[in-house]
Amino acid sequence: MSHALHFNLSRFYFIYYFFVGAFVPYWGLYLTAESFSPADIGILMSLFQLSRIVAPNLWGWLADHTRQRVRWIRLTAFLGLLGFVAIFWAHDFKTMFIVMVALSLFTSSTLPLSESLVLAHLASTNGHYSKIRLWGSWGFIVASVLLGYLTDWFGIGSLLWFILLVQCSLFGLTWLLPEAHVPPHAQDDFSVWQILKQPAVMSLLIGCAMMVTAHGLMYNFYSIYLAEHGYSKGMIGWLWSLGVICEIGIFMKMPWIMARFKLKTILLVSLLIGVVRFTMMGLVPDQLWLLLLAQTLHAFTFGSFHAASVEVVTQYFNGRHQAKGQAIYNSVAYGVGGALGGLLGGFALQYLGGQLTFTLAALFPLLGAIIVAVGLHLHQPYARNGMFSH
């Protein structure tokens, strides 16, 4: 891969996840400051996951059909920017609901389109996904640490202006993304349903959804949970950042790990570590050193798990199905799974309390591990060129 191409793709990931690092840790705190209840916050935050069930599939179909991924990335980024502008006038639940629906329908589609673009470039340049994706992790770290202090100094309301600036930057960078050529593939004549109905594919998607269900609770409510236990916004930002720093470390090692271990093994180990992590988060919220240890496990519960999942998905959904495959993965795992975690988490927190809710979340990666262990059968371990046969 050329230096210029690597730079453009990495920079886009950095800014996109800068937005995520500003939004995920602090948007729940903003909604709390606007006097929304935990149940209200669960519904509002879950709109982003719910929109992933439908919206990315539409954009993914358009990208594959027209073979012009960058055009649709640019359009979703622009419409997402317009949707966010309306947030400044949203203060009651009904208005906030409508605005966040509009915002989520487009913002949730930018990532799977970008994933398919990056994977298309990597397929023709013998590159590796994790080397690009780790720059997104750096963006998340910078945003979560920086915004923690800035919102402490200027108030949580300043979050809106910071995110608006990031959204403008993201749209500007879409004009620098190069289009990718997708060569014909043997599976081009298959329908998506023929691929999707394979038991191994269904097991992968359901297993991923279980892992993301637990993370959906964390993404929506972990900052609120920590604030209730007396942690400052600055410390909350550092806790989020620690997890992503460890995630970067695992992304850097993924080429080495995938060359030596089967993808199924990586997925199973990641899921089982997820059980440990969420149990710790629920049982010891007042022990900072144990929370720090739990955050280091993000390297596995997201980093290695996501990298291995993307590699499996991109091998099942090839050629003209590549964008649709990433859209389906995002829809089922991050759409269904994330929405389930956000909605159930909001009501569970309101009626069961934070500690019991986070402890019970450990059951979801455990169930995911069972599903993947029984249903996902890969015939060959990952090879250095990123291919394996079915």
C-alpha atoms as a printed R data frame, in Angstrom:
    type eleno elety resid chain resno       x       y      z
1   ATOM     1    CA   MET     A     1   0.000   0.000  0.000
2   ATOM     2    CA   SER     A     2   1.323   3.430 -0.934
3   ATOM     3    CA   HIS     A     3   2.152   5.919  1.797
4   ATOM     4    CA   ALA     A     4  -0.423   8.409  0.473
5   ATOM     5    CA   LEU     A     5  -3.232   5.833  0.459
6   ATOM     6    CA   HIS     A     6  -2.323   4.603  3.944
7   ATOM     7    CA   PHE     A     7  -2.236   8.200  5.209
8   ATOM     8    CA   ASN     A     8  -5.636   9.152  3.740
9   ATOM     9    CA   LEU     A     9  -7.399   6.055  5.073
10  ATOM    10    CA   SER     A    10  -5.724   6.280  8.497
11  ATOM    11    CA   ARG     A    11  -6.565   9.986  8.830
12  ATOM    12    CA   PHE     A    12 -10.217   9.316  8.045
13  ATOM    13    CA   TYR     A    13 -10.360   6.565 10.688
14  ATOM    14    CA   PHE     A    14  -8.672   8.882 13.211
15  ATOM    15    CA   ILE     A    15 -11.296  11.608 12.761
16  ATOM    16    CA   TYR     A    16 -14.253   9.209 12.614
17  ATOM    17    CA   TYR     A    17 -13.260   7.598 15.893
18  ATOM    18    CA   PHE     A    18 -12.437  11.005 17.346
19  ATOM    19    CA   PHE     A    19 -16.167  11.600 16.931
20  ATOM    20    CA   VAL     A    20 -16.903   8.238 18.596
21  ATOM    21    CA   GLY     A    21 -14.494   9.076 21.443
22  ATOM    22    CA   ALA     A    22 -16.291  12.363 22.017
23  ATOM    23    CA   PHE     A    23 -19.791  10.922 21.692
24  ATOM    24    CA   VAL     A    24 -19.727   7.547 23.459
25  ATOM    25    CA   PRO     A    25 -18.167   8.499 26.825
26  ATOM    26    CA   TYR     A    26 -19.907  11.869 27.205
27  ATOM    27    CA   TRP     A    27 -23.247  11.901 25.396
28  ATOM    28    CA   GLY     A    28 -24.941  10.012 28.221
29  ATOM    29    CA   LEU     A    29 -23.581  12.601 30.655
30  ATOM    30    CA   TYR     A    30 -24.944  15.376 28.425
31  ATOM    31    CA   LEU     A    31 -28.377  13.739 28.371
32  ATOM    32    CA   THR     A    32 -28.235  13.330 32.156
33  ATOM    33    CA   ALA     A    33 -27.472  17.040 32.482
34  ATOM    34    CA   GLU     A    34 -30.534  17.682 30.292
35  ATOM    35    CA   SER     A    35 -32.600  15.789 32.954
36  ATOM    36    CA   PHE     A    36 -33.380  12.649 30.946
37  ATOM    37    CA   SER     A    37 -33.990   9.473 32.987
38  ATOM    38    CA   PRO     A    38 -31.871   6.287 32.580
39  ATOM    39    CA   ALA     A    39 -34.727   4.672 30.642
40  ATOM    40    CA   ASP     A    40 -34.990   7.731 28.363
41  ATOM    41    CA   ILE     A    41 -31.225   7.680 27.818
42  ATOM    42    CA   GLY     A    42 -31.348   3.964 27.027
43  ATOM    43    CA   ILE     A    43 -33.977   4.587 24.340
44  ATOM    44    CA   LEU     A    44 -32.205   7.611 22.849
45  ATOM    45    CA   MET     A    45 -28.738   6.037 22.783
46  ATOM    46    CA   SER     A    46 -30.136   2.823 21.325
47  ATOM    47    CA   LEU     A    47 -31.394   4.705 18.277
48  ATOM    48    CA   PHE     A    48 -27.870   4.543 16.876
49  ATOM    49    CA   GLN     A    49 -27.849   0.778 17.239
50  ATOM    50    CA   LEU     A    50 -31.411   0.362 15.958
51  ATOM    51    CA   SER     A    51 -30.645   2.420 12.871
52  ATOM    52    CA   ARG     A    52 -27.763   0.051 12.105
53  ATOM    53    CA   ILE     A    53 -30.298  -2.722 11.539
54  ATOM    54    CA   VAL     A    54 -31.708  -1.029  8.423
55  ATOM    55    CA   ALA     A    55 -29.714   1.979  7.220
56  ATOM    56    CA   PRO     A    56 -26.281   0.385  6.519
57  ATOM    57    CA   ASN     A    57 -27.910  -2.317  4.391
58  ATOM    58    CA   LEU     A    58 -29.475   0.294  2.113
59  ATOM    59    CA   TRP     A    59 -26.212   2.194  1.726
60  ATOM    60    CA   GLY     A    60 -24.260  -1.059  1.387
61  ATOM    61    CA   TRP     A    61 -26.531  -2.185 -1.451
62  ATOM    62    CA   LEU     A    62 -26.120   1.170 -3.185
63  ATOM    63    CA   ALA     A    63 -22.331   1.013 -2.793
64  ATOM    64    CA   ASP     A    64 -22.108  -2.505 -4.235
65  ATOM    65    CA   HIS     A    65 -24.618  -1.782 -6.997
66  ATOM    66    CA   THR     A    66 -22.970   1.441 -8.173
67  ATOM    67    CA   ARG     A    67 -19.397   0.397 -7.228
68  ATOM    68    CA   GLN     A    68 -18.918   3.929 -5.917
69  ATOM    69    CA   ARG     A    69 -18.387   3.617 -2.168
70  ATOM    70    CA   VAL     A    70 -16.830   7.069 -1.695
71  ATOM    71    CA   ARG     A    71 -19.905   8.836 -3.078
72  ATOM    72    CA   TRP     A    72 -22.126   7.270 -0.416
73  ATOM    73    CA   ILE     A    73 -19.582   7.782  2.367
74  ATOM    74    CA   ARG     A    74 -19.527  11.476  1.462
75  ATOM    75    CA   LEU     A    75 -23.329  11.723  1.388
76  ATOM    76    CA   THR     A    76 -23.862   9.961  4.742
77  ATOM    77    CA   ALA     A    77 -21.190  12.143  6.377
78  ATOM    78    CA   PHE     A    78 -22.879  15.294  5.043
79  ATOM    79    CA   LEU     A    79 -26.372  14.236  6.130
80  ATOM    80    CA   GLY     A    80 -24.999  13.193  9.517
81  ATOM    81    CA   LEU     A    81 -23.528  16.687  9.898
82  ATOM    82    CA   LEU     A    82 -26.875  18.294  9.067
83  ATOM    83    CA   GLY     A    83 -28.622  16.022 11.546
84  ATOM    84    CA   PHE     A    84 -26.248  16.982 14.322
85  ATOM    85    CA   VAL     A    85 -26.777  20.713 13.806
86  ATOM    86    CA   ALA     A    86 -30.410  20.248 14.880
87  ATOM    87    CA   ILE     A    87 -29.251  18.933 18.290
88  ATOM    88    CA   PHE     A    88 -28.760  22.537 19.450
89  ATOM    89    CA   TRP     A    89 -32.554  23.002 19.485
90  ATOM    90    CA   ALA     A    90 -33.449  19.629 21.044
91  ATOM    91    CA   HIS     A    91 -34.170  19.703 24.789
92  ATOM    92    CA   ASP     A    92 -37.342  17.656 25.389
93  ATOM    93    CA   PHE     A    93 -37.590  13.896 24.796
94  ATOM    94    CA   LYS     A    94 -39.789  14.068 21.685
95  ATOM    95    CA   THR     A    95 -37.575  16.575 19.876
96  ATOM    96    CA   MET     A    96 -34.374  14.817 20.929
97  ATOM    97    CA   PHE     A    97 -35.832  11.507 19.729
98  ATOM    98    CA   ILE     A    98 -36.645  12.877 16.262
99  ATOM    99    CA   VAL     A    99 -33.275  14.589 15.856
100 ATOM   100    CA   MET     A   100 -31.295  11.551 17.021
101 ATOM   101    CA   VAL     A   101 -33.255   9.298 14.657
102 ATOM   102    CA   ALA     A   102 -32.243  11.521 11.752
103 ATOM   103    CA   LEU     A   103 -28.646  11.746 12.963
104 ATOM   104    CA   SER     A   104 -28.271   8.017 13.591
105 ATOM   105    CA   LEU     A   105 -29.702   6.934 10.230
106 ATOM   106    CA   PHE     A   106 -26.723   8.505  8.452
107 ATOM   107    CA   THR     A   107 -23.871   8.467 10.968
108 ATOM   108    CA   SER     A   108 -24.328   4.729 11.619
109 ATOM   109    CA   SER     A   109 -23.885   4.032  7.895
110 ATOM   110    CA   THR     A   110 -20.601   5.882  7.385
111 ATOM   111    CA   LEU     A   111 -18.510   3.256  9.191
112 ATOM   112    CA   PRO     A   112 -19.572   0.042  7.366
113 ATOM   113    CA   LEU     A   113 -19.196   1.860  4.040
114 ATOM   114    CA   SER     A   114 -15.721   2.964  5.094
115 ATOM   115    CA   GLU     A   115 -14.864  -0.574  6.268
116 ATOM   116    CA   SER     A   116 -15.789  -1.998  2.873
117 ATOM   117    CA   LEU     A   117 -13.728   0.718  1.120
118 ATOM   118    CA   VAL     A   118 -10.665  -0.005  3.274
119 ATOM   119    CA   LEU     A   119 -10.987  -3.772  2.808
120 ATOM   120    CA   ALA     A   120 -11.297  -3.310 -0.954
121 ATOM   121    CA   HIS     A   121  -8.072  -1.290 -0.993
122 ATOM   122    CA   LEU     A   122  -6.315  -3.828  1.230
123 ATOM   123    CA   ALA     A   123  -7.341  -6.740 -0.999
124 ATOM   124    CA   SER     A   124  -5.458  -5.199 -3.917
125 ATOM   125    CA   THR     A   125  -2.411  -3.981 -1.974
126 ATOM   126    CA   ASN     A   126  -1.725  -6.903  0.416
127 ATOM   127    CA   GLY     A   127  -2.259  -4.623  3.390
128 ATOM   128    CA   HIS     A   128  -3.720  -5.461  6.777
129 ATOM   129    CA   TYR     A   129  -6.916  -4.056  8.280
130 ATOM   130    CA   SER     A   130  -5.611  -3.690 11.836
131 ATOM   131    CA   LYS     A   131  -2.781  -1.369 10.718
132 ATOM   132    CA   ILE     A   132  -5.377   1.100  9.449
133 ATOM   133    CA   ARG     A   133  -7.914   0.537 12.220
134 ATOM   134    CA   LEU     A   134  -5.462   1.305 15.032
135 ATOM   135    CA   TRP     A   135  -5.469   4.961 13.938
136 ATOM   136    CA   GLY     A   136  -9.156   5.033 14.769
137 ATOM   137    CA   SER     A   137  -8.206   3.886 18.257
138 ATOM   138    CA   TRP     A   138  -5.751   6.767 18.568
139 ATOM   139    CA   GLY     A   139  -8.531   9.151 17.581
140 ATOM   140    CA   PHE     A   140 -10.795   7.721 20.280
141 ATOM   141    CA   ILE     A   141  -8.068   8.103 22.919
142 ATOM   142    CA   VAL     A   142  -7.289  11.716 22.086
143 ATOM   143    CA   ALA     A   143 -10.978  12.653 22.078
144 ATOM   144    CA   SER     A   144 -11.930  10.825 25.288
145 ATOM   145    CA   VAL     A   145  -9.027  12.314 27.275
146 ATOM   146    CA   LEU     A   146  -9.283  15.804 25.787
147 ATOM   147    CA   LEU     A   147 -13.064  16.045 26.122
148 ATOM   148    CA   GLY     A   148 -12.924  14.837 29.722
149 ATOM   149    CA   TYR     A   149 -10.908  17.882 30.733
150 ATOM   150    CA   LEU     A   150 -12.616  20.327 28.378
151 ATOM   151    CA   THR     A   151 -16.094  19.435 29.647
152 ATOM   152    CA   ASP     A   152 -14.833  19.752 33.230
153 ATOM   153    CA   TRP     A   153 -13.527  23.252 32.433
154 ATOM   154    CA   PHE     A   154 -16.236  24.574 30.116
155 ATOM   155    CA   GLY     A   155 -19.254  22.490 31.122
156 ATOM   156    CA   ILE     A   156 -20.904  19.515 29.438
157 ATOM   157    CA   GLY     A   157 -22.813  21.832 27.078
158 ATOM   158    CA   SER     A   158 -19.540  22.608 25.270
159 ATOM   159    CA   LEU     A   159 -19.584  19.012 24.022
160 ATOM   160    CA   LEU     A   160 -21.999  20.059 21.261
161 ATOM   161    CA   TRP     A   161 -19.530  22.517 19.740
162 ATOM   162    CA   PHE     A   162 -16.627  20.087 19.882
163 ATOM   163    CA   ILE     A   163 -18.613  17.349 18.143
164 ATOM   164    CA   LEU     A   164 -19.867  19.801 15.506
165 ATOM   165    CA   LEU     A   165 -16.260  20.720 14.659
166 ATOM   166    CA   VAL     A   166 -15.357  17.036 14.333
167 ATOM   167    CA   GLN     A   167 -18.361  16.354 12.090
168 ATOM   168    CA   CYS     A   168 -17.281  19.191  9.778
169 ATOM   169    CA   SER     A   169 -13.745  17.788  9.638
170 ATOM   170    CA   LEU     A   170 -15.039  14.303  8.853
171 ATOM   171    CA   PHE     A   171 -17.107  15.531  5.930
172 ATOM   172    CA   GLY     A   172 -14.133  17.497  4.610
173 ATOM   173    CA   LEU     A   173 -11.920  14.386  4.669
174 ATOM   174    CA   THR     A   174 -14.377  12.378  2.566
175 ATOM   175    CA   TRP     A   175 -13.238  14.447 -0.421
176 ATOM   176    CA   LEU     A   176  -9.733  13.002 -0.031
177 ATOM   177    CA   LEU     A   177 -10.742   9.317  0.018
178 ATOM   178    CA   PRO     A   178  -9.738   7.387 -3.113
179 ATOM   179    CA   GLU     A   179 -12.232   5.027 -4.730
180 ATOM   180    CA   ALA     A   180 -11.295   1.327 -4.793
181 ATOM   181    CA   HIS     A   181 -11.532  -1.141 -7.659
182 ATOM   182    CA   VAL     A   182 -13.278  -4.383 -6.667
183 ATOM   183    CA   PRO     A   183 -12.288  -7.251 -8.991
184 ATOM   184    CA   PRO     A   184 -14.810  -9.962 -9.939
185 ATOM   185    CA   HIS     A   185 -15.092 -12.873 -7.503
186 ATOM   186    CA   ALA     A   186 -16.351 -16.439 -7.836
187 ATOM   187    CA   GLN     A   187 -19.171 -15.733 -5.370
188 ATOM   188    CA   ASP     A   188 -20.522 -12.777 -7.338
189 ATOM   189    CA   ASP     A   189 -23.287 -14.967 -8.760
190 ATOM   190    CA   PHE     A   190 -24.424 -16.044 -5.285
191 ATOM   191    CA   SER     A   191 -27.273 -14.187 -3.629
192 ATOM   192    CA   VAL     A   192 -26.596 -12.625 -0.247
193 ATOM   193    CA   TRP     A   193 -29.190 -14.973  1.214
194 ATOM   194    CA   GLN     A   194 -27.203 -18.009  0.020
195 ATOM   195    CA   ILE     A   195 -24.236 -16.723  1.996
196 ATOM   196    CA   LEU     A   196 -26.213 -15.523  4.992
197 ATOM   197    CA   LYS     A   197 -28.134 -18.765  5.573
198 ATOM   198    CA   GLN     A   198 -24.967 -20.810  6.117
199 ATOM   199    CA   PRO     A   199 -24.950 -22.044  9.752
200 ATOM   200    CA   ALA     A   200 -21.387 -20.815 10.275
201 ATOM   201    CA   VAL     A   201 -22.315 -17.289  9.158
202 ATOM   202    CA   MET     A   202 -25.410 -17.231 11.364
203 ATOM   203    CA   SER     A   203 -23.393 -18.475 14.350
204 ATOM   204    CA   LEU     A   204 -20.784 -15.781 13.793
205 ATOM   205    CA   LEU     A   205 -23.377 -12.999 13.577
206 ATOM   206    CA   ILE     A   206 -25.325 -14.158 16.644
207 ATOM   207    CA   GLY     A   207 -22.125 -14.652 18.647
208 ATOM   208    CA   CYS     A   208 -20.991 -11.149 17.712
209 ATOM   209    CA   ALA     A   209 -24.382  -9.742 18.686
210 ATOM   210    CA   MET     A   210 -24.052 -11.316 22.137
211 ATOM   211    CA   MET     A   211 -20.657  -9.708 22.711
212 ATOM   212    CA   VAL     A   212 -21.919  -6.326 21.511
213 ATOM   213    CA   THR     A   213 -25.013  -6.565 23.736
214 ATOM   214    CA   ALA     A   214 -22.769  -6.366 26.789
215 ATOM   215    CA   HIS     A   215 -20.772  -3.560 25.188
216 ATOM   216    CA   GLY     A   216 -24.001  -1.725 24.307
217 ATOM   217    CA   LEU     A   217 -24.670  -1.391 28.027
218 ATOM   218    CA   MET     A   218 -21.113  -0.169 28.559
219 ATOM   219    CA   TYR     A   219 -21.121   2.360 25.710
220 ATOM   220    CA   ASN     A   220 -24.407   3.897 26.859
221 ATOM   221    CA   PHE     A   221 -24.032   3.854 30.636
222 ATOM   222    CA   TYR     A   222 -20.458   3.209 31.782
223 ATOM   223    CA   SER     A   223 -19.653   6.927 32.157
224 ATOM   224    CA   ILE     A   224 -22.878   7.480 34.132
225 ATOM   225    CA   TYR     A   225 -22.082   4.401 36.246
226 ATOM   226    CA   LEU     A   226 -18.587   5.718 37.015
227 ATOM   227    CA   ALA     A   227 -19.859   9.230 37.786
228 ATOM   228    CA   GLU     A   228 -22.333   7.764 40.287
229 ATOM   229    CA   HIS     A   229 -19.385   6.117 42.050
230 ATOM   230    CA   GLY     A   230 -17.568   9.427 42.406
231 ATOM   231    CA   TYR     A   231 -15.189   9.468 39.444
232 ATOM   232    CA   SER     A   232 -14.463  12.823 37.769
233 ATOM   233    CA   LYS     A   233 -14.938  13.376 34.032
234 ATOM   234    CA   GLY     A   234 -11.157  13.535 33.662
235 ATOM   235    CA   MET     A   235 -10.743  10.128 35.303
236 ATOM   236    CA   ILE     A   236 -13.620   8.741 33.247
237 ATOM   237    CA   GLY     A   237 -11.837   9.885 30.106
238 ATOM   238    CA   TRP     A   238  -8.606   8.176 31.203
239 ATOM   239    CA   LEU     A   239 -10.436   4.919 31.988
240 ATOM   240    CA   TRP     A   240 -11.974   4.898 28.514
241 ATOM   241    CA   SER     A   241  -8.595   5.740 27.015
242 ATOM   242    CA   LEU     A   242  -6.784   2.945 28.832
243 ATOM   243    CA   GLY     A   243  -9.043   0.392 27.184
244 ATOM   244    CA   VAL     A   244  -8.397   1.844 23.753
245 ATOM   245    CA   ILE     A   245  -4.622   2.087 24.339
246 ATOM   246    CA   CYS     A   246  -4.634  -1.646 25.016
247 ATOM   247    CA   GLU     A   247  -6.828  -2.088 21.943
248 ATOM   248    CA   ILE     A   248  -4.123  -0.381 19.866
249 ATOM   249    CA   GLY     A   249  -1.544  -2.794 21.237
250 ATOM   250    CA   ILE     A   250  -3.585  -5.799 20.134
251 ATOM   251    CA   PHE     A   251  -4.277  -4.269 16.712
252 ATOM   252    CA   MET     A   252  -0.522  -3.915 16.196
253 ATOM   253    CA   LYS     A   253  -0.040  -7.592 17.057
254 ATOM   254    CA   MET     A   254  -3.011  -8.932 15.084
255 ATOM   255    CA   PRO     A   255  -1.021  -9.852 11.933
256 ATOM   256    CA   TRP     A   256   1.284 -11.966 14.122
257 ATOM   257    CA   ILE     A   257  -1.618 -13.437 16.127
258 ATOM   258    CA   MET     A   258  -3.721 -14.290 13.056
259 ATOM   259    CA   ALA     A   259  -0.768 -15.972 11.386
260 ATOM   260    CA   ARG     A   260  -0.480 -18.377 14.340
261 ATOM   261    CA   PHE     A   261  -3.966 -18.921 15.736
262 ATOM   262    CA   LYS     A   262  -7.267 -19.905 14.154
263 ATOM   263    CA   LEU     A   263  -9.866 -17.176 13.883
264 ATOM   264    CA   LYS     A   264 -12.318 -19.289 15.865
265 ATOM   265    CA   THR     A   265  -9.820 -19.589 18.707
266 ATOM   266    CA   ILE     A   266  -9.315 -15.816 18.773
267 ATOM   267    CA   LEU     A   267 -13.081 -15.261 18.889
268 ATOM   268    CA   LEU     A   268 -13.638 -17.798 21.693
269 ATOM   269    CA   VAL     A   269 -10.810 -16.487 23.878
270 ATOM   270    CA   SER     A   270 -12.084 -12.925 23.391
271 ATOM   271    CA   LEU     A   271 -15.627 -13.903 24.385
272 ATOM   272    CA   LEU     A   272 -14.491 -15.701 27.532
273 ATOM   273    CA   ILE     A   273 -12.360 -12.722 28.535
274 ATOM   274    CA   GLY     A   274 -15.519 -10.648 28.049
275 ATOM   275    CA   VAL     A   275 -17.209 -12.724 30.753
276 ATOM   276    CA   VAL     A   276 -14.382 -11.899 33.157
277 ATOM   277    CA   ARG     A   277 -14.329  -8.216 32.261
278 ATOM   278    CA   PHE     A   278 -18.031  -7.472 32.769
279 ATOM   279    CA   THR     A   279 -18.129  -9.482 35.990
280 ATOM   280    CA   MET     A   280 -15.307  -7.317 37.350
281 ATOM   281    CA   MET     A   281 -17.007  -4.101 36.231
282 ATOM   282    CA   GLY     A   282 -20.148  -5.073 38.118
283 ATOM   283    CA   LEU     A   283 -18.585  -6.392 41.300
284 ATOM   284    CA   VAL     A   284 -15.806  -3.891 42.065
285 ATOM   285    CA   PRO     A   285 -16.758  -0.381 40.834
286 ATOM   286    CA   ASP     A   286 -15.129   1.281 43.857
287 ATOM   287    CA   GLN     A   287 -11.764  -0.450 43.401
288 ATOM   288    CA   LEU     A   288  -9.937   1.730 40.883
289 ATOM   289    CA   TRP     A   289  -7.054  -0.676 40.332
290 ATOM   290    CA   LEU     A   290  -9.471  -3.484 39.441
291 ATOM   291    CA   LEU     A   291 -11.393  -1.196 37.082
292 ATOM   292    CA   LEU     A   292  -8.055  -0.344 35.446
293 ATOM   293    CA   LEU     A   293  -7.371  -4.058 35.035
294 ATOM   294    CA   ALA     A   294 -10.850  -4.597 33.578
295 ATOM   295    CA   GLN     A   295 -10.251  -1.799 31.074
296 ATOM   296    CA   THR     A   296  -7.057  -3.443 29.812
297 ATOM   297    CA   LEU     A   297  -9.213  -6.401 28.776
298 ATOM   298    CA   HIS     A   298 -10.808  -4.165 26.127
299 ATOM   299    CA   ALA     A   299  -7.842  -5.259 23.991
300 ATOM   300    CA   PHE     A   300  -9.565  -8.629 23.697
301 ATOM   301    CA   THR     A   301 -13.276  -7.959 24.167
302 ATOM   302    CA   PHE     A   302 -13.220  -5.411 21.342
303 ATOM   303    CA   GLY     A   303  -9.786  -5.335 19.676
304 ATOM   304    CA   SER     A   304  -9.009  -8.953 18.840
305 ATOM   305    CA   PHE     A   305 -12.700  -9.859 18.660
306 ATOM   306    CA   HIS     A   306 -13.573  -7.140 16.137
307 ATOM   307    CA   ALA     A   307 -10.470  -7.680 13.994
308 ATOM   308    CA   ALA     A   308 -11.103 -11.438 13.778
309 ATOM   309    CA   SER     A   309 -14.822 -10.917 13.068
310 ATOM   310    CA   VAL     A   310 -14.143  -8.492 10.217
311 ATOM   311    CA   GLU     A   311 -11.675 -10.946  8.681
312 ATOM   312    CA   VAL     A   312 -14.245 -13.762  8.757
313 ATOM   313    CA   VAL     A   313 -17.003 -11.555  7.348
314 ATOM   314    CA   THR     A   314 -14.863 -10.249  4.507
315 ATOM   315    CA   GLN     A   315 -14.045 -13.815  3.426
316 ATOM   316    CA   TYR     A   316 -17.680 -14.974  3.371
317 ATOM   317    CA   PHE     A   317 -18.879 -11.800  1.621
318 ATOM   318    CA   ASN     A   318 -16.571 -11.237 -1.331
319 ATOM   319    CA   GLY     A   319 -16.573  -9.271 -4.569
320 ATOM   320    CA   ARG     A   320 -19.800  -7.427 -5.233
321 ATOM   321    CA   HIS     A   321 -21.172  -8.486 -1.829
322 ATOM   322    CA   GLN     A   322 -18.379  -6.888  0.202
323 ATOM   323    CA   ALA     A   323 -20.164  -3.698  1.261
324 ATOM   324    CA   LYS     A   324 -23.400  -5.590  1.913
325 ATOM   325    CA   GLY     A   325 -21.488  -8.096  4.054
326 ATOM   326    CA   GLN     A   326 -20.003  -5.398  6.258
327 ATOM   327    CA   ALA     A   327 -23.437  -3.752  6.465
328 ATOM   328    CA   ILE     A   328 -25.065  -7.031  7.557
329 ATOM   329    CA   TYR     A   329 -22.343  -7.591 10.156
330 ATOM   330    CA   ASN     A   330 -22.853  -4.074 11.526
331 ATOM   331    CA   SER     A   331 -26.639  -4.459 11.426
332 ATOM   332    CA   VAL     A   332 -26.790  -7.719 13.354
333 ATOM   333    CA   ALA     A   333 -23.858  -7.287 15.741
334 ATOM   334    CA   TYR     A   334 -23.877  -3.555 16.434
335 ATOM   335    CA   GLY     A   335 -27.495  -2.903 15.478
336 ATOM   336    CA   VAL     A   336 -29.431  -5.721 17.129
337 ATOM   337    CA   GLY     A   337 -26.807  -6.447 19.787
338 ATOM   338    CA   GLY     A   338 -26.085  -2.828 20.653
339 ATOM   339    CA   ALA     A   339 -29.767  -1.880 20.784
340 ATOM   340    CA   LEU     A   340 -30.569  -4.867 22.983
341 ATOM   341    CA   GLY     A   341 -27.816  -3.889 25.421
342 ATOM   342    CA   GLY     A   342 -28.815  -0.233 25.444
343 ATOM   343    CA   LEU     A   343 -32.551  -0.781 25.886
344 ATOM   344    CA   LEU     A   344 -32.322  -3.595 28.437
345 ATOM   345    CA   GLY     A   345 -29.504  -1.770 30.210
346 ATOM   346    CA   GLY     A   346 -31.499   1.413 30.648
347 ATOM   347    CA   PHE     A   347 -34.421  -0.321 32.313
348 ATOM   348    CA   ALA     A   348 -32.165  -2.676 34.301
349 ATOM   349    CA   LEU     A   349 -30.166   0.235 35.681
350 ATOM   350    CA   GLN     A   350 -33.351   2.016 36.694
351 ATOM   351    CA   TYR     A   351 -34.801  -0.988 38.543
352 ATOM   352    CA   LEU     A   352 -31.838  -3.257 39.436
353 ATOM   353    CA   GLY     A   353 -29.008  -0.780 39.959
354 ATOM   354    CA   GLY     A   354 -25.674  -0.455 38.215
355 ATOM   355    CA   GLN     A   355 -23.670  -3.205 39.904
356 ATOM   356    CA   LEU     A   356 -26.176  -5.995 39.309
357 ATOM   357    CA   THR     A   357 -26.822  -4.804 35.749
358 ATOM   358    CA   PHE     A   358 -23.147  -4.841 34.758
359 ATOM   359    CA   THR     A   359 -22.609  -8.201 36.457
360 ATOM   360    CA   LEU     A   360 -25.538  -9.774 34.583
361 ATOM   361    CA   ALA     A   361 -24.122  -8.382 31.315
362 ATOM   362    CA   ALA     A   362 -21.375 -11.028 31.584
363 ATOM   363    CA   LEU     A   363 -23.971 -13.662 30.629
364 ATOM   364    CA   PHE     A   364 -24.129 -12.367 27.051
365 ATOM   365    CA   PRO     A   365 -20.501 -13.038 26.032
366 ATOM   366    CA   LEU     A   366 -20.804 -16.398 27.764
367 ATOM   367    CA   LEU     A   367 -23.793 -17.265 25.577
368 ATOM   368    CA   GLY     A   368 -21.886 -15.947 22.545
369 ATOM   369    CA   ALA     A   369 -18.954 -18.233 23.325
370 ATOM   370    CA   ILE     A   370 -21.252 -21.254 23.402
371 ATOM   371    CA   ILE     A   371 -22.847 -20.328 20.067
372 ATOM   372    CA   VAL     A   372 -19.499 -19.742 18.338
373 ATOM   373    CA   ALA     A   373 -17.983 -22.919 19.815
374 ATOM   374    CA   VAL     A   374 -20.854 -25.068 18.519
375 ATOM   375    CA   GLY     A   375 -21.785 -23.367 15.250
376 ATOM   376    CA   LEU     A   376 -18.705 -21.721 13.702
377 ATOM   377    CA   HIS     A   377 -16.641 -24.210 11.691
378 ATOM   378    CA   LEU     A   378 -13.675 -22.831  9.749
379 ATOM   379    CA   HIS     A   379 -11.736 -25.324  7.660
380 ATOM   380    CA   GLN     A   380  -8.371 -23.591  7.641
381 ATOM   381    CA   PRO     A   381  -6.543 -21.156  9.964
382 ATOM   382    CA   TYR     A   382  -5.899 -17.597  8.965
383 ATOM   383    CA   ALA     A   383  -2.985 -17.214  6.588
384 ATOM   384    CA   ARG     A   384  -0.594 -14.302  6.181
385 ATOM   385    CA   ASN     A   385  -2.325 -13.044  3.069
386 ATOM   386    CA   GLY     A   386  -5.622 -12.869  4.910
387 ATOM   387    CA   MET     A   387  -7.367 -15.756  3.113
388 ATOM   388    CA   PHE     A   388  -8.794 -19.073  4.142
389 ATOM   389    CA   SER     A   389 -10.994 -21.546  2.308
390 ATOM   390    CA   HIS     A   390 -14.478 -22.799  3.079
